[in-house]
GROMACS .gro file of C-alpha atoms in nm:
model
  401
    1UNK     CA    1  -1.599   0.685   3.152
    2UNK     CA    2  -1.383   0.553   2.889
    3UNK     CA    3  -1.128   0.272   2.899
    4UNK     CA    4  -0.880   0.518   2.671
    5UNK     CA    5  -0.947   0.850   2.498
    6UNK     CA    6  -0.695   0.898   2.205
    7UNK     CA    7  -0.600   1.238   2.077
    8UNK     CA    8  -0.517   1.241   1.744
    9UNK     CA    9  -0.714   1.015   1.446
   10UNK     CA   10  -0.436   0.957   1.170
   11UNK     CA   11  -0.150   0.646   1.126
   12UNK     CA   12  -0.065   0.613   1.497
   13UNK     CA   13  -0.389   0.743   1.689
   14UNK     CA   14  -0.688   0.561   1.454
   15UNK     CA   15  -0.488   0.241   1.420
   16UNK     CA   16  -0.430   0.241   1.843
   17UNK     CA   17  -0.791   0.345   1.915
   18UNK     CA   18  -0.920   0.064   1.601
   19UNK     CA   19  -0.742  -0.212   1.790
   20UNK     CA   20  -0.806  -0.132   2.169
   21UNK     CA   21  -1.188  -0.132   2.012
   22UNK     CA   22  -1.088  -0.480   1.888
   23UNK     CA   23  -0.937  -0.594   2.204
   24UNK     CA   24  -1.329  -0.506   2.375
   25UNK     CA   25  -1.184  -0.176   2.522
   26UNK     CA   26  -1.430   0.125   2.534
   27UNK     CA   27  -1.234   0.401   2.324
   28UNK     CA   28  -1.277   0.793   2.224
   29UNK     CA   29  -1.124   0.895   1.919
   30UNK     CA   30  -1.084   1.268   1.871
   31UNK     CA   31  -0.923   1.504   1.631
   32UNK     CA   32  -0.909   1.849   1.532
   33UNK     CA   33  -0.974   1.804   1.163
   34UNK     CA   34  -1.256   1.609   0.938
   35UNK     CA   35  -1.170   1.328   0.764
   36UNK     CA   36  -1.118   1.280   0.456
   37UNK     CA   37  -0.822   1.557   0.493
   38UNK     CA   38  -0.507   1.601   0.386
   39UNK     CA   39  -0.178   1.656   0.583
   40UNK     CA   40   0.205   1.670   0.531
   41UNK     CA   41   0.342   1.308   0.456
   42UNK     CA   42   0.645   1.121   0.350
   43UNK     CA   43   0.358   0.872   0.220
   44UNK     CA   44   0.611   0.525   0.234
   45UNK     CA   45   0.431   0.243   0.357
   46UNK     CA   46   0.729  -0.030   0.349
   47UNK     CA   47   0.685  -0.418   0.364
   48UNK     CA   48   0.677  -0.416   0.706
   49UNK     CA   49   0.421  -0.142   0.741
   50UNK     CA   50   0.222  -0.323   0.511
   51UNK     CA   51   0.251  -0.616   0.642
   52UNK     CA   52   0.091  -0.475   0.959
   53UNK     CA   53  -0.232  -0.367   0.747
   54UNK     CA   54  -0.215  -0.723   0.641
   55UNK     CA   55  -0.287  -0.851   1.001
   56UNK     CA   56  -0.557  -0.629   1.051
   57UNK     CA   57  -0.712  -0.727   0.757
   58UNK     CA   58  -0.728  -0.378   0.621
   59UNK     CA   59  -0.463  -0.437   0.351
   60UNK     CA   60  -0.726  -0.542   0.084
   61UNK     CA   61  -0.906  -0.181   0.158
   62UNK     CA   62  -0.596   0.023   0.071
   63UNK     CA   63  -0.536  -0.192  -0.254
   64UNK     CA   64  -0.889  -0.150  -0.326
   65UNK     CA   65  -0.819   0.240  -0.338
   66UNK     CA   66  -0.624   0.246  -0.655
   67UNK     CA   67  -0.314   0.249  -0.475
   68UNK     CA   68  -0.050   0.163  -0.700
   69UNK     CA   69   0.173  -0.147  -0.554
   70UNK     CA   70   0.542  -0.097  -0.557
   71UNK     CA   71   0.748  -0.383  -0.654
   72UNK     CA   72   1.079  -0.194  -0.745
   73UNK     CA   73   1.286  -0.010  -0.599
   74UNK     CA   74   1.554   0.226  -0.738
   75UNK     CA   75   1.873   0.304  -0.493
   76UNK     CA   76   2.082   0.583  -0.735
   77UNK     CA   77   2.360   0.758  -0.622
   78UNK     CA   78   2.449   0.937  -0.969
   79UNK     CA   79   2.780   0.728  -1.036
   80UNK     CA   80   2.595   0.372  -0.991
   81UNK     CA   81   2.264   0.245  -0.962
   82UNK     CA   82   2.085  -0.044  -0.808
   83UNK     CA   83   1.721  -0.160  -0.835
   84UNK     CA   84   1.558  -0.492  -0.685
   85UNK     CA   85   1.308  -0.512  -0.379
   86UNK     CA   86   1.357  -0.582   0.023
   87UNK     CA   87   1.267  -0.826   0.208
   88UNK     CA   88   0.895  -0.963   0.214
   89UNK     CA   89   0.770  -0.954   0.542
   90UNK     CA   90   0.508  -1.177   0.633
   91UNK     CA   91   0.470  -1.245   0.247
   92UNK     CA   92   0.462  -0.915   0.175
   93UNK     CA   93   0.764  -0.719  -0.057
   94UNK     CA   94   0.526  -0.471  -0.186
   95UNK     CA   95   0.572  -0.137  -0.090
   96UNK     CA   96   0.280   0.179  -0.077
   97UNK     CA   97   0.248   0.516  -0.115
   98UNK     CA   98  -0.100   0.617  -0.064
   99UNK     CA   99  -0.227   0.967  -0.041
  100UNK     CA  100  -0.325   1.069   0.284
  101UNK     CA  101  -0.662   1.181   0.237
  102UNK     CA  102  -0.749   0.798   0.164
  103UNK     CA  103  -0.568   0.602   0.389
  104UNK     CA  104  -0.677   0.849   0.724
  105UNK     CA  105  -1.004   0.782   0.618
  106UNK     CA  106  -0.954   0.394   0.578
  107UNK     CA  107  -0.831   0.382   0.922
  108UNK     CA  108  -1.033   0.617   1.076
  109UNK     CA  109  -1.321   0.452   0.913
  110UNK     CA  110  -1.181   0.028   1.062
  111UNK     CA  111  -1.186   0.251   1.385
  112UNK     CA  112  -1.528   0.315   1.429
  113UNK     CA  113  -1.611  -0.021   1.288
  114UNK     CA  114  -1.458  -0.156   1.573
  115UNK     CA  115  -1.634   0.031   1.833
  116UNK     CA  116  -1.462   0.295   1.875
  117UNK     CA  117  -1.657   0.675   1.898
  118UNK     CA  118  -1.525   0.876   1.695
  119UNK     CA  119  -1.540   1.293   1.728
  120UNK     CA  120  -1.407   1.479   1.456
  121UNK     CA  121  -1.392   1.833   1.405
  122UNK     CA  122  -1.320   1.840   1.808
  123UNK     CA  123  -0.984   1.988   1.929
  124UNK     CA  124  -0.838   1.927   2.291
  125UNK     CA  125  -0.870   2.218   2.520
  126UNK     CA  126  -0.679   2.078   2.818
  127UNK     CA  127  -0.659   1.774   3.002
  128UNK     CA  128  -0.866   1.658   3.304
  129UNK     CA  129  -0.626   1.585   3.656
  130UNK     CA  130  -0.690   1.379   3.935
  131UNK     CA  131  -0.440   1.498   4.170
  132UNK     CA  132  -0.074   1.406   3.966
  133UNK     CA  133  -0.257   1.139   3.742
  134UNK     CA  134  -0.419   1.224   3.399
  135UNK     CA  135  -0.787   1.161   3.427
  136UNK     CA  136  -0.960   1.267   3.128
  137UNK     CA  137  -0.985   1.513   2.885
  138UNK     CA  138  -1.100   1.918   2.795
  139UNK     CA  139  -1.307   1.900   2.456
  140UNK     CA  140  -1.413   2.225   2.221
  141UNK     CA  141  -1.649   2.143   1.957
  142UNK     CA  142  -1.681   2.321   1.656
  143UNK     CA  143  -1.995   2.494   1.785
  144UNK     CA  144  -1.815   2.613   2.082
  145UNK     CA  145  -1.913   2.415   2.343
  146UNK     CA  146  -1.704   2.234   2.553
  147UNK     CA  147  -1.718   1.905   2.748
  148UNK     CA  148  -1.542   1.683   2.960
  149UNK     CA  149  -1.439   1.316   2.935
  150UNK     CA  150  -1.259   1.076   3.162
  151UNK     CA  151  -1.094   0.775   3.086
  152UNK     CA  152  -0.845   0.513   3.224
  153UNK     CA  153  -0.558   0.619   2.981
  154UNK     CA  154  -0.558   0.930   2.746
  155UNK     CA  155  -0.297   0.856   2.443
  156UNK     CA  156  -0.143   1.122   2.279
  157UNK     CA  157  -0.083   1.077   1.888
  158UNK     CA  158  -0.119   1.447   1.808
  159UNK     CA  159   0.196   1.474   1.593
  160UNK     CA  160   0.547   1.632   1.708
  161UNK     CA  161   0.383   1.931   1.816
  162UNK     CA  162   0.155   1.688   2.072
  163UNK     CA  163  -0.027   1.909   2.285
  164UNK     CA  164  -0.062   1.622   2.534
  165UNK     CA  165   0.281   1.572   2.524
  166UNK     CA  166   0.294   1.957   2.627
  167UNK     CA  167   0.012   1.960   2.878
  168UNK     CA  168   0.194   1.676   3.059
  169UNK     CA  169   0.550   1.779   3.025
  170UNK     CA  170   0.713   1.495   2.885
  171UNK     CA  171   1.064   1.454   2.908
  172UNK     CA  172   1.283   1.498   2.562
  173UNK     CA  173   1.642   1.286   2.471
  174UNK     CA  174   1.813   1.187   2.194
  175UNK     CA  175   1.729   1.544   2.095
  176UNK     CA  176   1.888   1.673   1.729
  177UNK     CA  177   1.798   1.974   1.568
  178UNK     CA  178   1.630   2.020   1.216
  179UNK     CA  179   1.882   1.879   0.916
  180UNK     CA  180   1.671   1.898   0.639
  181UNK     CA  181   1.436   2.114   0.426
  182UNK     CA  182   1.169   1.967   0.229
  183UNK     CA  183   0.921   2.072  -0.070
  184UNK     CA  184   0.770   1.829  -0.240
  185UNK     CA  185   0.460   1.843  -0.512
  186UNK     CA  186   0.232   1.576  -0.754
  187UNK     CA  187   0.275   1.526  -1.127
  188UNK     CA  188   0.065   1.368  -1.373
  189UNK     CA  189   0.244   1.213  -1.698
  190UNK     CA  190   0.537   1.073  -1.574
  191UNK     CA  191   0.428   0.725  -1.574
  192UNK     CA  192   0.604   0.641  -1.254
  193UNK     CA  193   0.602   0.224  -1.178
  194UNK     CA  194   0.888   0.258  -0.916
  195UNK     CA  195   1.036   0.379  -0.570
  196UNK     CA  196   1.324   0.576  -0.654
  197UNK     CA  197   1.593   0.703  -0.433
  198UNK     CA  198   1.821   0.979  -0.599
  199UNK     CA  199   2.125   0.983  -0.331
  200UNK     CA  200   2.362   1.324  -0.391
  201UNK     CA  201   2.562   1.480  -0.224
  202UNK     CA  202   2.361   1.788  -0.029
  203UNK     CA  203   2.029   1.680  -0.259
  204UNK     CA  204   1.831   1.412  -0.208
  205UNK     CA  205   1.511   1.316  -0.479
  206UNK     CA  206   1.253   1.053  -0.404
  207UNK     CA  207   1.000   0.977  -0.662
  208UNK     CA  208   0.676   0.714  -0.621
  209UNK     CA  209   0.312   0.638  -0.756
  210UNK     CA  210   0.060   0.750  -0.559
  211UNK     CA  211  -0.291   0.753  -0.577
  212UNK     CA  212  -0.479   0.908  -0.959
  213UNK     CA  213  -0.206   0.805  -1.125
  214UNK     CA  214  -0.005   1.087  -0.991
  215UNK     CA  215   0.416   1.109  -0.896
  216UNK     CA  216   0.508   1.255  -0.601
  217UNK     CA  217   0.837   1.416  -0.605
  218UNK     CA  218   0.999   1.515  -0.208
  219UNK     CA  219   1.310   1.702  -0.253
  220UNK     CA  220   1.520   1.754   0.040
  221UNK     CA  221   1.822   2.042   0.111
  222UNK     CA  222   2.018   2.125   0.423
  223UNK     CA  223   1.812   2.303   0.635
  224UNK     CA  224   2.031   2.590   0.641
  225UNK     CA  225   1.979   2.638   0.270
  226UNK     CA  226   1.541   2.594   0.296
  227UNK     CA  227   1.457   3.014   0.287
  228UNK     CA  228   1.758   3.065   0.028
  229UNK     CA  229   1.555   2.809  -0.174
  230UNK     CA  230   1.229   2.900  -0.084
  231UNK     CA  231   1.212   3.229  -0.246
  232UNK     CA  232   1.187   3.080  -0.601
  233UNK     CA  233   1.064   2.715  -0.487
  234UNK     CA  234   0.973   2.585  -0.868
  235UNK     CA  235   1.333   2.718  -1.041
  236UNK     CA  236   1.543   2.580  -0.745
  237UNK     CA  237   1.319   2.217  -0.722
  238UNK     CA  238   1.346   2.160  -1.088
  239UNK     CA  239   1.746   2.243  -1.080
  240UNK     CA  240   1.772   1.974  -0.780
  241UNK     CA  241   1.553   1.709  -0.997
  242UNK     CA  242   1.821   1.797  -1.283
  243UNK     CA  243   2.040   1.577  -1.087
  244UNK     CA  244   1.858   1.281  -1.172
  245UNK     CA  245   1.838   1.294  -1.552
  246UNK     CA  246   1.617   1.091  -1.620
  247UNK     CA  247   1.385   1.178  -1.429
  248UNK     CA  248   1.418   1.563  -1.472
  249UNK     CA  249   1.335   1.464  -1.854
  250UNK     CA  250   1.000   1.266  -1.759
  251UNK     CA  251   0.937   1.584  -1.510
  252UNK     CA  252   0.957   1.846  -1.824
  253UNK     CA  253   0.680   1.643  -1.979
  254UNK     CA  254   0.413   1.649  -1.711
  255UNK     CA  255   0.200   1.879  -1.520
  256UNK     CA  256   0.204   1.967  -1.175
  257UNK     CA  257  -0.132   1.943  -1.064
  258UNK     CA  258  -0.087   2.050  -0.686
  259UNK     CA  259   0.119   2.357  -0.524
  260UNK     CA  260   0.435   2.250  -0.336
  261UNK     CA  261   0.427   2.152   0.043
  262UNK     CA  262   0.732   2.194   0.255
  263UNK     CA  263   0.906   2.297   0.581
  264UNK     CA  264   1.230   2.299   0.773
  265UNK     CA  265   1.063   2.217   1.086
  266UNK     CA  266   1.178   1.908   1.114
  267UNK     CA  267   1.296   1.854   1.473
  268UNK     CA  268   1.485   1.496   1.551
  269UNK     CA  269   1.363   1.326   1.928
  270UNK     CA  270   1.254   1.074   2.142
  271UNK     CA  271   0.971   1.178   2.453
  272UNK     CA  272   0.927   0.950   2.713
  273UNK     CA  273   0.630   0.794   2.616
  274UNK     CA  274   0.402   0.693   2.924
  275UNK     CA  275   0.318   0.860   3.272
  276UNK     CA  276   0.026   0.873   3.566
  277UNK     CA  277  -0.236   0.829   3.340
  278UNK     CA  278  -0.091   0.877   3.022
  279UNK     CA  279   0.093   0.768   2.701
  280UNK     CA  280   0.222   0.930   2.330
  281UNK     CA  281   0.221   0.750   2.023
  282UNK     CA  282   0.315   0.781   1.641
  283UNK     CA  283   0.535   1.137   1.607
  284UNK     CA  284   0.411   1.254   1.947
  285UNK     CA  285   0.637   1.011   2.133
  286UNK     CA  286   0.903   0.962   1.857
  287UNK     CA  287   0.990   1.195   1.568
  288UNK     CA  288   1.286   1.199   1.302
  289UNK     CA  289   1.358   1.310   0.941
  290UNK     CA  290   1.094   1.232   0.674
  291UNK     CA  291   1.402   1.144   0.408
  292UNK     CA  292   1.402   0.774   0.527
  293UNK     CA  293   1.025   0.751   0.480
  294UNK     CA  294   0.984   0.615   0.772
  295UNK     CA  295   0.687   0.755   0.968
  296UNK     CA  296   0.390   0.575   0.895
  297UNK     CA  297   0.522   0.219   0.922
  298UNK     CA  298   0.660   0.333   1.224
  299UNK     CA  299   0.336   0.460   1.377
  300UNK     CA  300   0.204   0.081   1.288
  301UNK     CA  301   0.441  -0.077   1.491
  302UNK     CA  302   0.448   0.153   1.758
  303UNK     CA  303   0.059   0.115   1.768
  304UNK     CA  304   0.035  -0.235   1.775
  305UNK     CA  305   0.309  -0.197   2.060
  306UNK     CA  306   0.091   0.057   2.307
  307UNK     CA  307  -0.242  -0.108   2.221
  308UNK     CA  308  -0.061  -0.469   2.311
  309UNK     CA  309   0.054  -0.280   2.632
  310UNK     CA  310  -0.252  -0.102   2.747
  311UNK     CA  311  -0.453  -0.379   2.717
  312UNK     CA  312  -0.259  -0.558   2.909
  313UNK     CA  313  -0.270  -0.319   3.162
  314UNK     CA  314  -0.640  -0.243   3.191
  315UNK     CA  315  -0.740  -0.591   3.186
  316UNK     CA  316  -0.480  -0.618   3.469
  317UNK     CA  317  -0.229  -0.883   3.372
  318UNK     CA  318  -0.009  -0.664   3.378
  319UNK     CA  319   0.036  -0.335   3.602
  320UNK     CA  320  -0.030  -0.044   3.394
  321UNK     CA  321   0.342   0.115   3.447
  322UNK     CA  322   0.530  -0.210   3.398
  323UNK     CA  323   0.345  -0.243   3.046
  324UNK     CA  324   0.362   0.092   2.958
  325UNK     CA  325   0.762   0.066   3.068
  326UNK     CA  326   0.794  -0.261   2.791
  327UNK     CA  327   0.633  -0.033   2.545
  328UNK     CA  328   0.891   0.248   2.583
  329UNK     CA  329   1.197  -0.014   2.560
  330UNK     CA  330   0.993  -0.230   2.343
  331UNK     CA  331   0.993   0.088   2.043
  332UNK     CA  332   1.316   0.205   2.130
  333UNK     CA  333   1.508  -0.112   2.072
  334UNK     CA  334   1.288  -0.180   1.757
  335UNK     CA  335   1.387   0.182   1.623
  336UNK     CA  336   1.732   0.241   1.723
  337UNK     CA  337   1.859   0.125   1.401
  338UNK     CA  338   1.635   0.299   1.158
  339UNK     CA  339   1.726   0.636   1.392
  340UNK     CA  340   2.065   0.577   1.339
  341UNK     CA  341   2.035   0.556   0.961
  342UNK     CA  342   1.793   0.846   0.960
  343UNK     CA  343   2.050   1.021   1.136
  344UNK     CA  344   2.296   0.952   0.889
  345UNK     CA  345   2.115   1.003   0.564
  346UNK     CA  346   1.961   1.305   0.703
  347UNK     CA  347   2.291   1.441   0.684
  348UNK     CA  348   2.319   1.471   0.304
  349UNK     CA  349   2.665   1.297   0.316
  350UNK     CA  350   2.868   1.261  -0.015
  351UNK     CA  351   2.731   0.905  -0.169
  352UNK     CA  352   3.018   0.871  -0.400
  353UNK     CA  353   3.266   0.646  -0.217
  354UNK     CA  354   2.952   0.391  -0.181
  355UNK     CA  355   3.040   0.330  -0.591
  356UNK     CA  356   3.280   0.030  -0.531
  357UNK     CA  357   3.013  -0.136  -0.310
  358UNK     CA  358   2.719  -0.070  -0.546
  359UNK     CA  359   2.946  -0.177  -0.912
  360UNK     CA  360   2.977  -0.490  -0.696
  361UNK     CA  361   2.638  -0.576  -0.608
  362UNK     CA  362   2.462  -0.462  -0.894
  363UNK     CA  363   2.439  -0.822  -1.054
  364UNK     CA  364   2.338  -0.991  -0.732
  365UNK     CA  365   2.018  -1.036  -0.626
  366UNK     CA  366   2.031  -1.131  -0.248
  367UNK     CA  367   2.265  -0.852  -0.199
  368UNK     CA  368   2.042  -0.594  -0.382
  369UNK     CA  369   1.789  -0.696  -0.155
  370UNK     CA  370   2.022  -0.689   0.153
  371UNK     CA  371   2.051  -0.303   0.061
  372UNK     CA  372   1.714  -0.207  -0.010
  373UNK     CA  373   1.620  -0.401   0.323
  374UNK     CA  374   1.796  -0.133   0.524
  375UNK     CA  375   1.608   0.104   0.313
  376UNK     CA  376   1.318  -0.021   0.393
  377UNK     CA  377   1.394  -0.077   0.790
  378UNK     CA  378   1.373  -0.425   0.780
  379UNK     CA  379   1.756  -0.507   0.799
  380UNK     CA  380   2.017  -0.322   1.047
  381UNK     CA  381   2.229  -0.086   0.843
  382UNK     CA  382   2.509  -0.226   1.016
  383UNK     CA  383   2.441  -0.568   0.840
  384UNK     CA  384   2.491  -0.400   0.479
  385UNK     CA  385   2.726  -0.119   0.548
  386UNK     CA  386   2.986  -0.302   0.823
  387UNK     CA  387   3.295  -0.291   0.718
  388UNK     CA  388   3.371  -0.655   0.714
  389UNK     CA  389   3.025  -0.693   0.507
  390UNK     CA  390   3.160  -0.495   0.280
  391UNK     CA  391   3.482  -0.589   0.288
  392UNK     CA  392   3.365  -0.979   0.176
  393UNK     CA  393   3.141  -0.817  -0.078
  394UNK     CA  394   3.425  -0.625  -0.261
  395UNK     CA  395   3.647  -0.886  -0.180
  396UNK     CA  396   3.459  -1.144  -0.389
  397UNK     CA  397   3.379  -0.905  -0.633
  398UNK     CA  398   3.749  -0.956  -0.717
  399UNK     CA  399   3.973  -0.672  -0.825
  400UNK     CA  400   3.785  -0.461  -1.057
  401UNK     CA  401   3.556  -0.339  -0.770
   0.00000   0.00000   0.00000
């Protein structure tokens, strides 16, 4: 009998079960795949993601990987460009894109350190009822054999697909369809020091360091173009990069040293997050367009949340359903903001009439950073792009703006 059994050993899952395990909670970790493995990622770890490794004191690990630190960050939308950083949070301005190979084994790795068993290679074959309440859990090993484990709490962070979010029916809102495309590959040569956001209209381009001295380049199209440009992936990537000069230059002088990833499968929700027995976590619970980058910081914050709640409830100071209740309103108040501008960017609008705004802050520091804060979901978006924020900004920008 365990305390919690977590589905799912990436971002969300391994850094719930890791501190559960820290808070003296009995915890089973299980996933599908080995570690180290690889899996689709936006790979953005902002300030405030990082700043979250930071307090578990597994920060120093994932700098100790070669990880490349990010200190600038590009915000180009073709007619004017601004660079600068965002906010530091807790100290931290630094930004990370790590591959995922190394940083699911980092955290799946602080997991077991903390306690926690961990079964890999072991996939979730149903879950275990006591009457209307989630008991325990249905578990195929490789070998075939299959075994059963019960548990106070089972916590889905199996990704948007979350079978436990299936097996348990939980209830969708804030439901919008797919609205983007993606491919996106690893270059070496380019020499890449920066986060860069190419903004067009219908296009988008992000390029950042990663791990090996490596680029990663995500390109992202309506998702009602992704099978016209699938059928020639390389010619139709390399003509979206083109609109980004510079960068399309640097591209034609390296090699790509991995195929392309992508999908259009990119579905936009909220799931109520807790029941009899049960709670989702990471992209299980909460899922929205990878253009924002905003996933794995996310999943941080949204682990620290259930852990803090769970706890809570199985050491009793709290009932169970009133904590797990704080944790739903607790993450959707903290991301109703970044879904908003998710929402919005995922939309591929035109960037141009943004110029004014950008001309006028381009010389100015605190505003840069104002900017690249919402970027980085540390600042509302309606703090930057409000019309009476902008309105003072052009305003004192005086008339050439």
């Amino acid at each position: 009998m365990y305390d919690a059994i977590v589905i799912g050993a990436r971002c969300a899952g391994a850094s719930t079960a890791m501190l559960l395990a820290r808070a003296g909670h009995s915890v089973l970790l299980v996933d599908r795949a080995t570690f180290p493995s690889d899996t689709m990622s936006t790979h953005f770890i902002h300030p405030r993601g990082g700043a979250k490794l930071q307090a578990w004191g597994l920060l120093d690990d994932l700098r100790a990987s070669g990880v490349p630190p990010i200190t600038k960050t590009v915000f180009d939308i073709g007619s004017a460009t601004i660079a600068g950083s965002a906010d530091p949070v807790d100290g931290l301005a630094e930004w990370f894109c790590p591959r995922r190979t190394i940083l699911d084994q980092l955290l799946v790795d602080a997991a077991a350190e903390a306690g926690c068993d961990v079964r890999t290679g072991t996939r979730l074959v149903d879950l275990v009822w006591d009457a209307d309440r989630v008991a325990g859990v249905r578990l195929g090993s490789e070998s075939g054999s299959i075994t059963d484990e019960r548990a106070s709490i089972v916590v889905g962070a199996d990704g948007m697909r979350s079978t436990v979010a299936r097996l348990v029916d939980a209830e969708i809102y804030n439901e919008v369809p797919s609205l983007i495309g993606v491919f996106y590959s690893y270059w070496s040569g380019l020499d890449t020091n920066d986060a860069a956001f190419h903004i067009r209209e219908g296009r988008h381009v992000l390029a950042f360091p990663t791990h090996d001295d490596l680029t990663c380049i995500f390109v992202a199209w309506p998702a009602d173009e992704f099978e016209t440009y699938r059928a020639d992936v390389d010619a139709n990537f390399r003509a979206t990069v083109d609109l980004a000069p510079a960068l399309a230059d640097r591209l034609r002088g390296g090699d790509r040293v991995a195929p392309y990833r992508g999908t259009d499968k990119l579905p936009n929700f909220y799931r109520k997050p807790y029941g009899a027995g049960w709670a989702l976590v990471g992209d299980a619970g909460h899922h929205k367009d990878p253009t924002t980058g905003m996933g794995i910081s996310d999943a941080f914050r949204d682990a620290d949340l259930l852990a803090a709640a769970i706890s809570d409830g199985l050491a009793g100071r709290t009932p169970m359903s009133d904590a797990l209740a704080n944790y739903e309103r607790s993450r959707n108040a903290a991301s109703a903001g970044i879904w908003e501008w998710t929402m919005f960017a995922a939309s591929l609008p035109d960037p141009s009439g943004l110029r004014p705004y950008l001309e006028a802050i381009a010389d100015d520091p605190v505003e840069c950073t104002r900017l690249l804060s919402v970027v980085a979901g540390t600042r509302h978006y309606l703090d930057v792009f409000g019309p009476d924020h902008q309105a003072k900004v052009l305003a004192a920008a005086g008339p050439s703006a």
